[in-house]
Each structure stands twice: as structure tokens, then as C-alpha cells.
Amino acid sequence: MNVHEYQAKEVLARFGVPVPPGEVAETPEQAREIAERLGGKVVVKAQVHAGGRGKAGGVKLADGPAEAEEKARQILGMTLVTPQTGPQGKLVRKVYVTKAVDIEHEYYLSVLVDRANACLTIMASAEGGVEIEKVAAESPEKIVRLSVSPVAGFSPYLARRIGFSLGLAPDQVKQFTKLLGGIVRCFTETDASLVEINPMIRTPGGEIIALDAKISFDDNALFRHPDIAEMRDIHEEDPLEVEAGEAGLNYIRLDGTVGCMVNGAGLAMATMDIIDQHGARPANFLDVGGGASKESVTAAFRILLRDPDVKAILVNIFGGIVRCDRVAEGIIAAAKDVEIGVPLVVRLQGTNHEEARKMLEASGLSLIVAEELDEAARKVVEAAKGGAR
Ligand code: GDP
Ligand code: MN
């Protein structure tokens, strides 16, 4: 789960990470009031779950309360399009008003899970800020990486090594050591999967501050952190994925034309691969789970059909624990509830598949039955290419 910058900074502040003071606003008037409380220059920042806001016009400096109100009016309600939002962009519903700080230098700092080495990795660069993607692509040697051993844990000398390699002065290294220690503790104690500070800055007075913050939390550990779970903002998530989650389906929207309904994550991956091999792209990953009941099949059809890019659907179920005749029953019942306006290819294999096939044939539904996976993929790709909607 991702959170907004203002929430990430609130969590980081609990671990002693220095961040500029600020408050979140939903109206231009609130932004003015916050700017009055903060005093002096402020920054008005669009709160969406995406980076690259600055370049897209979502981060603006303001001289005082009146200008803060004006900038908030410009940013609130805008659809921000950045390389991280996709072409449809994200609607801005909140702005974060923070005290502006003077920047002498921008650094990049992140902590993430290194799956290959089964440990945490710290990444840092003296060339942080809005061009970090360019640095990563063109001069990756300018990014320092250091692993944190899960046995030894984090120790200040790691931070000192990184701090000196960033070119920080001894006094700043001291501050950096405290900041990084706080971030690593935050990472571990909140079950985060990523903490990214870009930029971490040095002020002309030599202070080291986190100016931007992004945290991703591990969904599977949220039950241990009710305060963080509460920070979820479903406006920032794909509505179809939210609905699927509520129906107990494991659904991820993709950009192809073939809707897939499969039981089991492994089979779902194989199904997506074979669709690709036959020359079309899957519109989604969807694991209806081991149960594949009438309810889950109906919910799955509803969700698949709400995606206007879906031109044909492939149902690929292996009856291991679930019986194919139960699934066929589910499909027949679902087809009565939901109007399936696209070609439907069904492949049911495993327990009671013959019975299931007879049921589908007798149902009078217009569907294309397939025995083998290869055949099913060929048929659905053909249907998706020919099928106008
Ligand atoms: P992002 O574009 O979504 O990553 O948003 P950031 O929070 O990183 O802000 C983008 C850029 O705006 C930063 O890299 C800074 O250069 C600038 N910026 C943000 N806050 C301040 C501030 O308080 N003072 C100054 N001078 N610049 C700021
Ligand atoms: Mn940033």
C-alpha cells in the first residue's frame, strides 16, 4: 500500500527524521490558514500517489498566505499527468502546505528490500532531485548501494560510509547518521517495502532534511499496523482493483484485450503467457481463487466486462479442489445475471470436466468450448481480434 507524502512524513517524523513542518488542506481557504500559521514562504504540493509532481506543475512556491491560497486553487482539482501516473493522470484532492526551505544541495536516498540478497539495501546519490531517473539510466555509478545484513543489522558506521561518499561535512554526517537510522528503524518497524527520500536536502545553514518522502507498506503486514492501514486512500487505486479486492478476487488490470478468468496464480500466469504467444495481450491477471463459486465467477465477469478494452474472455479453470461442474454452474448462473457481450471461450479441465462440458452445451449459452490450453488461447485471440464491441 502506498500513502501520500504528508502521511509518509508524519510516519517518518515519529522516528525522528527531520521534515519541514506542514499541514494538509482540501480547500484553498484551508491552505491560506495553514500558511498563516506557518508564517513566511511556503510550498503548496499536490498530494497524489505519484512522483514527478514538480515538473508537472503540482509543486509551487508561495510568498505568503494569499499566494498559498491562489496556488492551492490552481493545484486542487487539476489532473496531474506525470511519468508515474499513466496518461490518464490523477485528480488532485488535497494539497500539502509546508514551510519552504532554502536548498543548497539535493541528494537521493532510499531503503528497499533487496530480494536477490534477502536483505535491506540503502541507495544514495549526491545527484538527487527531479533528474534521478536520468542519473540512474546514464550514470548509475553515481548511485551508492550498501546492503544491511539481516544478522548484524543497521549500524551507524554504514551511515557514515554513505554520508562521506555523498561528500557531506563531518557535522552533516552526524545529522545524516541520525536521519538514516530513523529511516531504517521506520522501515523495519512499520513493515515497509520502500522508503524513498528524493530529495534529501542540505540547507545553506548545513541542515540535512527530508524534503520529499514516499513509503510503500507491505499489504500482508498491515494488520499489525491499524494506524497505517487507516491511511489508505482508495481514490488513488484502480476502482476495478478495489472492487475485486472486496469480492475476494486477486485482480490486476493490464493493458491488453483478452480478459482472463483463471483459478490459481500459476495457471493465471501461464494463461497470460500463452495469450501473448498467440499474438494478443492479456487485459488482466485474475485469480478467482480455489473456490471459484457462482458468486466469485459472477463478480469476476462483472469486473472483466467493466474494462472497455476487453474484446474477448477466456475462462481457464483447472478442477482440482474445485469441481468443474460447479464452475460450469457458476458460469451459467453468472451469464443470467451479467450480460456477457463479448465472445467467451471456456476451458474446464480436471474433476468432472465432461459433465461440465455437457452442462455448458445444454445451457444454450453462446460460448466457445476448448479442451486444450493452446487451442483455448488460439480461439480467444482470434475472437478478440475479430470481436467488435
Ligand atoms: P516530486 O516532483 O513529486 O518529486 O516533488 P518534490 O517534493 O520532490 O518537489 C520537487 C522539487 O520542488 C524539489 O526537487 C525541489 O527542487 C522543489 N521544492 C520542493 N520543496 C521546496 C522548498 O521548500 N524550497 C525550495 N526552494 N524548493 C522546493
Ligand atoms: Mn521528489
Short mmCIF file of C-alpha atoms and ligand atoms in Angstrom, two decimals:
data_model
loop_
_atom_site.label_atom_id
_atom_site.label_comp_id
_atom_site.label_asym_id
_atom_site.label_seq_id
_atom_site.Cartn_x
_atom_site.Cartn_y
_atom_site.Cartn_z
CA MET A 1 0.00 0.00 0.00
CA ASN A 2 1.22 3.46 -0.87
CA VAL A 3 0.48 6.61 1.12
CA HIS A 4 0.64 10.31 0.42
CA GLU A 5 3.72 12.41 1.04
CA TYR A 6 2.13 14.12 4.06
CA GLN A 7 1.38 10.74 5.63
CA ALA A 8 4.84 9.36 4.85
CA LYS A 9 6.40 12.40 6.51
CA GLU A 10 4.17 12.04 9.55
CA VAL A 11 5.33 8.43 9.95
CA LEU A 12 8.99 9.35 9.40
CA ALA A 13 8.77 12.19 11.92
CA ARG A 14 7.74 9.63 14.59
CA PHE A 15 11.18 8.07 14.05
CA GLY A 16 13.00 11.35 14.42
CA VAL A 17 13.52 12.05 10.72
CA PRO A 18 13.62 15.83 10.20
CA VAL A 19 10.97 17.10 7.79
CA PRO A 20 9.72 20.65 7.16
CA PRO A 21 6.59 21.47 9.19
CA GLY A 22 3.33 21.40 7.25
CA GLU A 23 -0.36 20.51 7.16
CA VAL A 24 -2.72 19.08 4.59
CA ALA A 25 -5.56 21.13 3.01
CA GLU A 26 -8.61 20.24 0.95
CA THR A 27 -9.63 23.81 0.08
CA PRO A 28 -7.74 26.96 -0.95
CA GLU A 29 -9.02 28.69 2.22
CA GLN A 30 -7.53 25.98 4.40
CA ALA A 31 -4.25 26.37 2.53
CA ARG A 32 -4.27 30.08 3.39
CA GLU A 33 -4.89 29.37 7.07
CA ILE A 34 -2.06 26.87 7.19
CA ALA A 35 0.28 29.35 5.50
CA GLU A 36 -0.71 31.94 8.14
CA ARG A 37 0.15 29.50 10.92
CA LEU A 38 3.46 28.51 9.34
CA GLY A 39 4.50 32.09 8.51
CA GLY A 40 6.89 33.15 5.75
CA LYS A 41 7.29 31.38 2.43
CA VAL A 42 5.52 28.09 1.90
CA VAL A 43 5.33 25.34 -0.71
CA VAL A 44 1.97 24.05 -1.94
CA LYS A 45 2.26 20.41 -3.01
CA ALA A 46 -0.27 18.23 -4.84
CA GLN A 47 -0.96 15.02 -2.89
CA VAL A 48 -1.28 12.12 -5.31
CA HIS A 49 0.35 8.71 -5.21
CA ALA A 50 2.93 9.56 -7.86
CA GLY A 51 6.25 11.30 -8.16
CA GLY A 52 7.24 13.83 -10.79
CA ARG A 53 4.73 16.36 -9.45
CA GLY A 54 7.17 19.25 -9.57
CA LYS A 55 7.75 19.05 -13.32
CA ALA A 56 4.02 18.63 -13.96
CA GLY A 57 3.12 21.84 -12.11
CA GLY A 58 1.99 20.19 -8.89
CA VAL A 59 4.58 21.81 -6.56
CA LYS A 60 4.53 25.59 -6.25
CA LEU A 61 6.28 28.10 -4.02
CA ALA A 62 4.19 30.87 -2.43
CA ASP A 63 5.34 34.07 -0.74
CA GLY A 64 2.64 34.10 1.89
CA PRO A 65 -0.97 33.18 2.78
CA ALA A 66 -2.64 35.00 -0.15
CA GLU A 67 -0.38 33.39 -2.70
CA ALA A 68 -0.69 30.00 -0.99
CA GLU A 69 -4.46 30.24 -1.44
CA GLU A 70 -4.03 31.14 -5.10
CA LYS A 71 -1.60 28.28 -5.78
CA ALA A 72 -3.82 25.83 -3.92
CA ARG A 73 -6.74 26.95 -6.08
CA GLN A 74 -4.66 26.19 -9.19
CA ILE A 75 -3.50 22.79 -7.99
CA LEU A 76 -6.64 21.42 -6.29
CA GLY A 77 -8.88 19.80 -8.88
CA MET A 78 -6.19 19.59 -11.51
CA THR A 79 -5.47 16.29 -13.20
CA LEU A 80 -1.78 15.78 -12.77
CA VAL A 81 -0.06 13.80 -15.51
CA THR A 82 3.45 12.61 -14.64
CA PRO A 83 5.55 9.67 -15.88
CA GLN A 84 4.26 7.76 -12.83
CA THR A 85 0.51 8.43 -13.23
CA GLY A 86 -0.06 6.97 -16.69
CA PRO A 87 -1.61 9.05 -19.47
CA GLN A 88 -4.98 9.41 -17.72
CA GLY A 89 -3.33 11.32 -14.85
CA LYS A 90 -4.50 11.70 -11.26
CA LEU A 91 -7.05 14.12 -9.84
CA VAL A 92 -5.63 16.26 -7.01
CA ARG A 93 -7.96 16.28 -3.99
CA LYS A 94 -5.54 17.52 -1.33
CA VAL A 95 -2.51 19.76 -1.10
CA TYR A 96 0.23 19.72 1.48
CA VAL A 97 1.30 23.18 2.61
CA THR A 98 4.81 23.13 4.06
CA LYS A 99 7.25 25.72 5.24
CA ALA A 100 9.61 26.49 2.36
CA VAL A 101 13.26 25.78 2.97
CA ASP A 102 16.30 27.06 1.12
CA ILE A 103 18.15 24.38 -0.75
CA GLU A 104 21.88 24.27 -1.20
CA HIS A 105 22.08 20.72 -2.48
CA GLU A 106 19.64 17.89 -3.36
CA TYR A 107 20.51 14.25 -2.61
CA TYR A 108 18.73 10.98 -3.29
CA LEU A 109 18.21 8.40 -0.54
CA SER A 110 16.16 5.22 -0.41
CA VAL A 111 15.86 1.99 1.52
CA LEU A 112 14.32 -1.03 -0.14
CA VAL A 113 14.09 -4.80 0.05
CA ASP A 114 16.79 -6.49 -1.98
CA ARG A 115 15.05 -9.77 -2.79
CA ALA A 116 18.02 -11.33 -4.54
CA ASN A 117 20.23 -10.94 -1.46
CA ALA A 118 17.43 -11.22 1.10
CA CYS A 119 18.34 -8.04 2.91
CA LEU A 120 17.73 -4.31 3.00
CA THR A 121 19.62 -2.13 0.59
CA ILE A 122 20.36 1.54 1.06
CA MET A 123 20.75 3.59 -2.11
CA ALA A 124 22.06 7.13 -2.13
CA SER A 125 23.32 9.69 -4.59
CA ALA A 126 24.77 13.15 -4.41
CA GLU A 127 22.82 13.88 -7.60
CA GLY A 128 19.27 13.70 -6.28
CA GLY A 129 16.21 15.71 -7.17
CA VAL A 130 13.92 15.61 -10.13
CA GLU A 131 16.51 14.11 -12.52
CA ILE A 132 17.24 10.92 -10.54
CA GLU A 133 15.81 8.64 -13.28
CA LYS A 134 18.28 10.20 -15.70
CA VAL A 135 21.16 9.65 -13.27
CA ALA A 136 20.11 6.00 -12.83
CA ALA A 137 19.95 5.47 -16.58
CA GLU A 138 23.02 7.40 -17.71
CA SER A 139 25.47 7.33 -14.82
CA PRO A 140 24.47 4.55 -12.41
CA GLU A 141 27.94 4.70 -10.84
CA LYS A 142 26.81 7.92 -9.16
CA ILE A 143 24.41 5.89 -7.03
CA VAL A 144 25.94 4.23 -3.97
CA ARG A 145 24.44 0.95 -2.79
CA LEU A 146 25.02 -0.69 0.54
CA SER A 147 23.40 -3.81 1.96
CA VAL A 148 22.27 -4.11 5.55
CA SER A 149 23.00 -7.57 6.86
CA PRO A 150 19.90 -9.09 8.48
CA VAL A 151 22.20 -10.65 11.09
CA ALA A 152 24.29 -7.63 12.05
CA GLY A 153 21.51 -5.11 11.39
CA PHE A 154 22.00 -1.43 10.78
CA SER A 155 24.88 0.31 12.45
CA PRO A 156 25.94 3.95 12.35
CA TYR A 157 29.18 3.18 10.52
CA LEU A 158 27.14 2.25 7.43
CA ALA A 159 25.54 5.68 7.51
CA ARG A 160 28.93 7.32 8.00
CA ARG A 161 30.31 5.48 4.98
CA ILE A 162 27.42 6.65 2.82
CA GLY A 163 27.49 10.15 4.28
CA PHE A 164 31.16 10.66 3.46
CA SER A 165 30.70 9.19 -0.02
CA LEU A 166 27.97 11.80 -0.58
CA GLY A 167 30.56 14.46 0.22
CA LEU A 168 28.92 15.60 3.47
CA ALA A 169 30.96 17.52 6.05
CA PRO A 170 31.57 15.78 9.41
CA ASP A 171 28.82 17.68 11.21
CA GLN A 172 26.36 16.86 8.41
CA VAL A 173 27.39 13.21 8.50
CA LYS A 174 26.31 13.20 12.15
CA GLN A 175 22.88 14.51 11.18
CA PHE A 176 22.69 12.10 8.26
CA THR A 177 23.52 9.15 10.52
CA LYS A 178 20.59 10.03 12.77
CA LEU A 179 18.27 10.56 9.79
CA LEU A 180 19.21 7.28 8.09
CA GLY A 181 19.00 5.39 11.37
CA GLY A 182 15.46 6.73 11.78
CA ILE A 183 14.53 5.68 8.27
CA VAL A 184 15.86 2.14 8.71
CA ARG A 185 14.05 1.79 12.04
CA CYS A 186 10.88 3.14 10.43
CA PHE A 187 11.30 0.69 7.56
CA THR A 188 11.64 -2.32 9.83
CA GLU A 189 9.11 -1.39 12.47
CA THR A 190 6.33 -0.43 10.03
CA ASP A 191 6.97 -3.38 7.65
CA ALA A 192 7.68 -1.06 4.75
CA SER A 193 8.88 -2.30 1.40
CA LEU A 194 10.25 1.05 0.22
CA VAL A 195 11.18 4.36 1.78
CA GLU A 196 12.37 6.94 -0.71
CA ILE A 197 13.56 10.46 0.09
CA ASN A 198 14.07 12.48 -3.07
CA PRO A 199 15.31 14.99 -2.45
CA MET A 200 17.01 14.87 0.90
CA ILE A 201 18.50 18.34 1.09
CA ARG A 202 21.26 20.34 2.67
CA THR A 203 20.26 23.88 3.55
CA PRO A 204 22.68 26.82 3.32
CA GLY A 205 22.90 26.56 7.12
CA GLY A 206 24.14 22.94 6.81
CA GLU A 207 20.97 21.20 7.97
CA ILE A 208 20.04 17.83 6.48
CA ILE A 209 16.27 17.46 5.90
CA ALA A 210 13.90 15.08 4.10
CA LEU A 211 12.11 17.38 1.64
CA ASP A 212 10.01 14.73 -0.11
CA ALA A 213 9.02 11.25 1.06
CA LYS A 214 7.48 8.14 -0.36
CA ILE A 215 6.69 4.98 1.61
CA SER A 216 5.21 1.71 0.37
CA PHE A 217 3.98 -0.67 3.04
CA ASP A 218 3.67 -4.44 2.80
CA ASP A 219 -0.07 -5.19 2.45
CA ASN A 220 0.37 -8.53 4.18
CA ALA A 221 1.62 -6.84 7.35
CA LEU A 222 -0.97 -4.05 7.54
CA PHE A 223 -2.99 -5.98 10.11
CA ARG A 224 -0.16 -5.25 12.53
CA HIS A 225 -0.39 -1.50 11.89
CA PRO A 226 -4.01 -0.33 12.12
CA ASP A 227 -2.86 3.31 12.24
CA ILE A 228 -1.09 2.90 8.90
CA ALA A 229 -3.89 0.82 7.37
CA GLU A 230 -6.16 3.79 8.09
CA MET A 231 -4.02 5.95 5.80
CA ARG A 232 -5.28 4.07 2.75
CA ASP A 233 -6.77 6.36 0.10
CA ILE A 234 -8.87 4.31 -2.28
CA HIS A 235 -9.22 7.29 -4.64
CA GLU A 236 -5.62 6.59 -5.59
CA GLU A 237 -6.27 2.98 -6.51
CA ASP A 238 -7.79 1.49 -9.66
CA PRO A 239 -11.55 1.26 -8.92
CA LEU A 240 -11.77 -2.16 -10.56
CA GLU A 241 -8.94 -3.46 -8.37
CA VAL A 242 -10.68 -2.09 -5.26
CA GLU A 243 -13.95 -3.81 -6.21
CA ALA A 244 -12.15 -7.06 -6.99
CA GLY A 245 -10.40 -6.95 -3.62
CA GLU A 246 -13.76 -6.57 -1.87
CA ALA A 247 -15.08 -9.61 -3.77
CA GLY A 248 -12.06 -11.64 -2.63
CA LEU A 249 -10.56 -11.77 -6.13
CA ASN A 250 -6.94 -11.27 -6.93
CA TYR A 251 -7.15 -8.90 -9.91
CA ILE A 252 -4.57 -6.69 -11.57
CA ARG A 253 -5.54 -4.61 -14.54
CA LEU A 254 -3.25 -4.67 -17.57
CA ASP A 255 -3.46 -3.03 -20.97
CA GLY A 256 -4.39 -5.87 -23.38
CA THR A 257 -7.71 -7.02 -24.91
CA VAL A 258 -8.18 -10.59 -23.64
CA GLY A 259 -9.94 -10.82 -20.28
CA CYS A 260 -8.73 -13.82 -18.27
CA MET A 261 -10.56 -15.70 -15.53
CA VAL A 262 -8.37 -18.36 -14.02
CA ASN A 263 -8.04 -20.26 -10.75
CA GLY A 264 -4.60 -20.25 -9.23
CA ALA A 265 -1.87 -17.67 -9.69
CA GLY A 266 0.48 -20.04 -11.53
CA LEU A 267 -2.16 -21.06 -14.06
CA ALA A 268 -3.11 -17.39 -14.45
CA MET A 269 0.49 -16.52 -15.31
CA ALA A 270 0.72 -19.42 -17.79
CA THR A 271 -2.57 -18.32 -19.37
CA MET A 272 -1.28 -14.78 -19.82
CA ASP A 273 1.93 -16.11 -21.39
CA ILE A 274 0.14 -18.29 -23.88
CA ILE A 275 -2.22 -15.48 -24.92
CA ASP A 276 0.85 -13.40 -25.57
CA GLN A 277 2.41 -16.21 -27.62
CA HIS A 278 -0.68 -16.34 -29.78
CA GLY A 279 -0.35 -12.68 -30.63
CA ALA A 280 -2.66 -10.80 -28.24
CA ARG A 281 -2.16 -9.23 -24.82
CA PRO A 282 -3.99 -10.11 -21.60
CA ALA A 283 -6.29 -7.39 -20.25
CA ASN A 284 -5.71 -8.52 -16.71
CA PHE A 285 -4.40 -11.00 -14.23
CA LEU A 286 -7.31 -12.59 -12.38
CA ASP A 287 -7.14 -15.41 -9.89
CA VAL A 288 -10.64 -16.33 -8.74
CA GLY A 289 -9.13 -18.48 -6.03
CA GLY A 290 -9.56 -22.09 -5.12
CA GLY A 291 -13.29 -21.78 -4.52
CA ALA A 292 -14.50 -20.46 -7.90
CA SER A 293 -18.10 -20.28 -6.66
CA LYS A 294 -21.09 -18.83 -8.50
CA GLU A 295 -20.58 -15.58 -6.55
CA SER A 296 -16.91 -15.23 -7.35
CA VAL A 297 -17.45 -16.14 -11.02
CA THR A 298 -20.27 -13.57 -11.31
CA ALA A 299 -18.18 -10.87 -9.63
CA ALA A 300 -15.28 -11.75 -11.91
CA PHE A 301 -17.40 -11.38 -15.07
CA ARG A 302 -18.71 -8.02 -13.82
CA ILE A 303 -15.22 -6.70 -13.26
CA LEU A 304 -13.80 -8.05 -16.53
CA LEU A 305 -16.66 -6.53 -18.53
CA ARG A 306 -16.30 -3.10 -16.92
CA ASP A 307 -12.94 -2.77 -18.64
CA PRO A 308 -13.84 -1.34 -22.08
CA ASP A 309 -10.64 -2.75 -23.60
CA VAL A 310 -11.79 -6.35 -23.09
CA LYS A 311 -12.75 -7.78 -26.51
CA ALA A 312 -13.00 -11.45 -25.55
CA ILE A 313 -12.83 -13.51 -22.37
CA LEU A 314 -11.01 -16.75 -21.65
CA VAL A 315 -12.15 -18.80 -18.69
CA ASN A 316 -9.45 -21.30 -17.85
CA ILE A 317 -10.20 -23.39 -14.78
CA PHE A 318 -8.46 -26.48 -13.54
CA GLY A 319 -10.72 -28.57 -11.37
CA GLY A 320 -8.51 -29.84 -8.60
CA ILE A 321 -10.15 -28.96 -5.34
CA VAL A 322 -12.99 -27.22 -7.13
CA ARG A 323 -15.24 -29.39 -9.32
CA CYS A 324 -15.68 -28.30 -12.95
CA ASP A 325 -19.44 -28.89 -12.87
CA ARG A 326 -19.67 -26.37 -10.00
CA VAL A 327 -17.76 -23.85 -12.08
CA ALA A 328 -19.98 -24.53 -15.12
CA GLU A 329 -22.97 -23.94 -12.85
CA GLY A 330 -21.35 -20.66 -11.82
CA ILE A 331 -20.77 -19.58 -15.41
CA ILE A 332 -24.35 -20.42 -16.41
CA ALA A 333 -25.78 -18.58 -13.41
CA ALA A 334 -23.46 -15.61 -13.93
CA ALA A 335 -24.47 -15.35 -17.59
CA LYS A 336 -28.05 -14.86 -16.40
CA ASP A 337 -27.03 -12.02 -14.07
CA VAL A 338 -24.47 -10.28 -16.25
CA GLU A 339 -24.81 -9.66 -19.95
CA ILE A 340 -21.63 -11.04 -21.46
CA GLY A 341 -21.43 -9.02 -24.66
CA VAL A 342 -18.10 -10.39 -25.88
CA PRO A 343 -17.01 -13.79 -27.19
CA LEU A 344 -16.40 -16.21 -24.35
CA VAL A 345 -14.00 -19.13 -24.58
CA VAL A 346 -14.22 -21.69 -21.79
CA ARG A 347 -11.71 -24.36 -20.94
CA LEU A 348 -12.50 -26.57 -17.98
CA GLN A 349 -10.19 -29.44 -17.15
CA GLY A 350 -9.94 -31.77 -14.21
CA THR A 351 -12.56 -33.19 -11.86
CA ASN A 352 -15.94 -33.69 -13.61
CA HIS A 353 -14.93 -31.78 -16.72
CA GLU A 354 -17.04 -33.97 -19.03
CA GLU A 355 -20.12 -33.31 -17.02
CA ALA A 356 -19.28 -29.60 -17.04
CA ARG A 357 -18.92 -29.58 -20.80
CA LYS A 358 -22.33 -31.21 -21.26
CA MET A 359 -23.89 -28.64 -18.93
CA LEU A 360 -22.39 -25.74 -20.87
CA GLU A 361 -23.52 -27.22 -24.20
CA ALA A 362 -27.03 -27.80 -22.88
CA SER A 363 -27.25 -24.29 -21.42
CA GLY A 364 -27.75 -22.66 -24.81
CA LEU A 365 -25.17 -20.01 -23.97
CA SER A 366 -23.16 -18.86 -26.94
CA LEU A 367 -19.71 -19.81 -25.87
CA ILE A 368 -16.73 -21.43 -27.45
CA VAL A 369 -15.59 -24.58 -25.68
CA ALA A 370 -11.93 -25.60 -25.74
CA GLU A 371 -10.20 -28.74 -24.48
CA GLU A 372 -6.53 -27.82 -24.55
CA LEU A 373 -4.88 -24.64 -23.36
CA ASP A 374 -3.20 -23.98 -26.70
CA GLU A 375 -6.50 -24.35 -28.53
CA ALA A 376 -8.24 -22.12 -25.98
CA ALA A 377 -5.63 -19.39 -26.42
CA ARG A 378 -5.81 -19.58 -30.23
CA LYS A 379 -9.61 -19.34 -30.15
CA VAL A 380 -9.75 -16.42 -27.73
CA VAL A 381 -7.09 -14.44 -29.58
CA GLU A 382 -8.99 -14.96 -32.85
CA ALA A 383 -12.20 -13.88 -31.16
CA ALA A 384 -10.58 -10.80 -29.62
CA LYS A 385 -9.17 -9.73 -32.97
CA GLY A 386 -12.45 -10.23 -34.82
CA GLY A 387 -14.72 -9.20 -31.99
CA ALA A 388 -16.07 -5.67 -32.22
CA ARG A 389 -17.74 -4.43 -29.06
P1 GDP B 1 8.16 15.49 -6.91
O1 GDP B 1 8.42 16.33 -8.12
O2 GDP B 1 6.83 14.82 -6.98
O3 GDP B 1 9.26 14.54 -6.64
O4 GDP B 1 8.06 16.51 -5.65
P2 GDP B 1 9.19 17.06 -4.65
O5 GDP B 1 8.59 17.16 -3.31
O6 GDP B 1 10.44 16.27 -4.74
O7 GDP B 1 9.44 18.53 -5.18
C1 GDP B 1 10.00 18.76 -6.45
C2 GDP B 1 11.05 19.83 -6.38
O8 GDP B 1 10.49 21.04 -5.91
C3 GDP B 1 12.19 19.54 -5.43
O9 GDP B 1 13.18 18.73 -6.03
C4 GDP B 1 12.69 20.92 -5.12
O10 GDP B 1 13.61 21.33 -6.10
C5 GDP B 1 11.45 21.79 -5.22
N1 GDP B 1 10.99 22.11 -3.84
C6 GDP B 1 10.15 21.39 -3.08
N2 GDP B 1 10.04 21.94 -1.85
C7 GDP B 1 10.85 23.03 -1.83
C8 GDP B 1 11.19 24.02 -0.85
O11 GDP B 1 10.75 24.02 0.29
N3 GDP B 1 12.06 25.00 -1.23
C9 GDP B 1 12.60 25.05 -2.48
N4 GDP B 1 13.46 26.02 -2.76
N5 GDP B 1 12.31 24.14 -3.42
C10 GDP B 1 11.44 23.14 -3.12
MN MN B 2 10.52 14.13 -5.14
#
